[in-house]
mmCIF file of C-alpha atoms in Angstrom:
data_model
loop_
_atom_site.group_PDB
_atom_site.id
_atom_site.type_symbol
_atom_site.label_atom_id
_atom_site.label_comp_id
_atom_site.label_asym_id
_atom_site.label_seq_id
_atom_site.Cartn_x
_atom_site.Cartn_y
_atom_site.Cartn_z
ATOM 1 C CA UNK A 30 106.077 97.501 77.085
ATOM 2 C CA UNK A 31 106.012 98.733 73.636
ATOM 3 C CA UNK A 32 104.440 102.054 72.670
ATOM 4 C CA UNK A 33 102.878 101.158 68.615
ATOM 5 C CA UNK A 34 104.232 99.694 65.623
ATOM 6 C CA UNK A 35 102.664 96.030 67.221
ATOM 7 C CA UNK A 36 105.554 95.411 69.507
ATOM 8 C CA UNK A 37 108.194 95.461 67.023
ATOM 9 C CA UNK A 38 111.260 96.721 66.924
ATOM 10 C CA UNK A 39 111.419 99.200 63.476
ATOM 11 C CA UNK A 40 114.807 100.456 63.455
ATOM 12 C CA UNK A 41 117.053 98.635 60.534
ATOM 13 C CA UNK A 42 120.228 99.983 62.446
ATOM 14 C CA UNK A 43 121.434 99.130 65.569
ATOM 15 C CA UNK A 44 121.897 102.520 67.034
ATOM 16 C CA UNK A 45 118.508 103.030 66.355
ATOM 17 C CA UNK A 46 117.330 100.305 67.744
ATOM 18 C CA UNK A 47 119.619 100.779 70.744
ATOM 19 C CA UNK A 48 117.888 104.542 71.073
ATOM 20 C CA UNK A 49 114.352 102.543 70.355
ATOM 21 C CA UNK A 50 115.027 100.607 73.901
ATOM 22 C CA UNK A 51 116.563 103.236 75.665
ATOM 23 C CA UNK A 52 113.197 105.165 75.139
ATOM 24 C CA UNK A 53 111.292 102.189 76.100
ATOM 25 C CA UNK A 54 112.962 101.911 79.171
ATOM 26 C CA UNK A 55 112.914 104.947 80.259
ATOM 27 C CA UNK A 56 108.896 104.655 80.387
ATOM 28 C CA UNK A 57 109.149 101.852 81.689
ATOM 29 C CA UNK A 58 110.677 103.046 84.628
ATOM 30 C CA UNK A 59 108.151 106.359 83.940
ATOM 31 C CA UNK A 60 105.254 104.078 84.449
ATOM 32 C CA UNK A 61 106.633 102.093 87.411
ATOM 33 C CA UNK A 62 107.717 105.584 89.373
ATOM 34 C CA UNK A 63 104.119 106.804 88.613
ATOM 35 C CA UNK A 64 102.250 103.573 89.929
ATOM 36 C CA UNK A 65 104.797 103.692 92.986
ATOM 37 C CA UNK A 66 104.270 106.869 93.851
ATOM 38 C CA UNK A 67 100.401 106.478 93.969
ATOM 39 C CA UNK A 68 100.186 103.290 94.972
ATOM 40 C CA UNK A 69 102.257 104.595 98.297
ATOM 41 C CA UNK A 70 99.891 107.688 98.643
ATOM 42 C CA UNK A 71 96.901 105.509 98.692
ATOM 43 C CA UNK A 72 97.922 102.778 101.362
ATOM 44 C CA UNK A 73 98.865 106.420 103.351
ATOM 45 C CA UNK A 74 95.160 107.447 102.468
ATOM 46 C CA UNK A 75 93.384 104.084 103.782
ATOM 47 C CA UNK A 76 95.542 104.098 107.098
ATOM 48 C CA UNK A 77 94.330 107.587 107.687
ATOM 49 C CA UNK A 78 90.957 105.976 107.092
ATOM 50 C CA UNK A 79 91.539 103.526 109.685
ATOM 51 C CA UNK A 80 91.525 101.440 107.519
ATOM 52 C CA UNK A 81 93.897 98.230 108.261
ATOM 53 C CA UNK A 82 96.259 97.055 105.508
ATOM 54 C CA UNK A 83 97.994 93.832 106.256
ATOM 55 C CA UNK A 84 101.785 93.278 105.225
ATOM 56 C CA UNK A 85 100.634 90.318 103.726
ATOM 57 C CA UNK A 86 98.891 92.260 100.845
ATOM 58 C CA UNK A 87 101.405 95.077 100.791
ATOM 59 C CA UNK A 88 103.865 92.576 99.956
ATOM 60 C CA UNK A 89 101.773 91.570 96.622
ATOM 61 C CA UNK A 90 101.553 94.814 95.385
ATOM 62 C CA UNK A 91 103.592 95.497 92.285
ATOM 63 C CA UNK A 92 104.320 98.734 90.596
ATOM 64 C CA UNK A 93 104.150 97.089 87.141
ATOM 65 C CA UNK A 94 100.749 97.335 86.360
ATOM 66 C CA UNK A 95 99.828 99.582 83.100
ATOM 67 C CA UNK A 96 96.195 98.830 82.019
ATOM 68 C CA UNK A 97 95.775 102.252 83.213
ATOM 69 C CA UNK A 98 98.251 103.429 80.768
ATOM 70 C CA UNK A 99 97.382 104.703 77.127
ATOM 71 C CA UNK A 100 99.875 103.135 74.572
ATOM 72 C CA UNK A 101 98.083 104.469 71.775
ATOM 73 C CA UNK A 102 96.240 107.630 70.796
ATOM 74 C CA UNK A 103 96.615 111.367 71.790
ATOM 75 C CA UNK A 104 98.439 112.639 74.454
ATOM 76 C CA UNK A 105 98.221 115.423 76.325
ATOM 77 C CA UNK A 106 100.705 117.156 78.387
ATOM 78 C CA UNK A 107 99.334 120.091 79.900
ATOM 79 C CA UNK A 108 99.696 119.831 83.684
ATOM 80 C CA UNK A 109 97.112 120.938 86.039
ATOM 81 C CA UNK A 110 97.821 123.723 88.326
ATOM 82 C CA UNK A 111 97.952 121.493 91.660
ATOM 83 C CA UNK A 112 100.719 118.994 89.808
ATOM 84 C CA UNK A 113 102.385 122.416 88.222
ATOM 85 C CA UNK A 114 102.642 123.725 92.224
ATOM 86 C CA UNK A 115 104.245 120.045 93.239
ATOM 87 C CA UNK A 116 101.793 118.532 94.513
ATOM 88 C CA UNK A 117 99.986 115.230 93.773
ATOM 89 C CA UNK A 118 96.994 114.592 91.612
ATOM 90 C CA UNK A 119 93.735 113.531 93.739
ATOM 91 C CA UNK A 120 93.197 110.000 93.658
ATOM 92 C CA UNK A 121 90.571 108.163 92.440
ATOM 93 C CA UNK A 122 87.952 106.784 94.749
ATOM 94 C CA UNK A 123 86.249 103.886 93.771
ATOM 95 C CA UNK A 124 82.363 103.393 94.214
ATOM 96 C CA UNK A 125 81.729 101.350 98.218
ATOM 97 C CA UNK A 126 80.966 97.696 97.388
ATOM 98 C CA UNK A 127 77.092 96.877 97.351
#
């Protein structure tokens, strides 16, 4: 995972490129904690559905998804006021299957 400059590693020394990867890793591990996190509180979501969830599957799952990530662009880092009191963002529900 890169955030900009095309992948590439800019920093001529190695200190800086040392600091370049340690902030690259450190979303990394961001991004996997967030996906964890959520992916968790929406298997706990479908089983209070009633919805059954084999082991099978949960063992596929991986927290290292990012398409839902923006690399690039604006960010904003205002918090709404349910994630400012500690809780958890609402998830996302997608549309029933036709």
């Amino acid at each position: 995972m890169f955030h900009g400059q095309k992948g590439e590693l800019r920093q001529k020394y190695k200190e800086g490129q040392e600091d370049q990867l340690g902030a690259l890793g450190f979303m990394t591990n961001v991004c996997i904690l967030w996906n964890t996190v959520y992916t968790a509180r929406a298997l706990e979501e479908m089983r209070a559905e009633g919805k059954k969830i084999s082991a099978a599957d949960i063992a596929r799952l991986s927290p290292l998804g990012f398409e839902h990530f923006n690399m690039l662009g604006r960010y904003g880092f205002s918090l709404p006021e349910l994630v400012r009191d500690g809780q958890l963002r609402l998830l996302r529900t997608p549309p029933p299957a036709e």
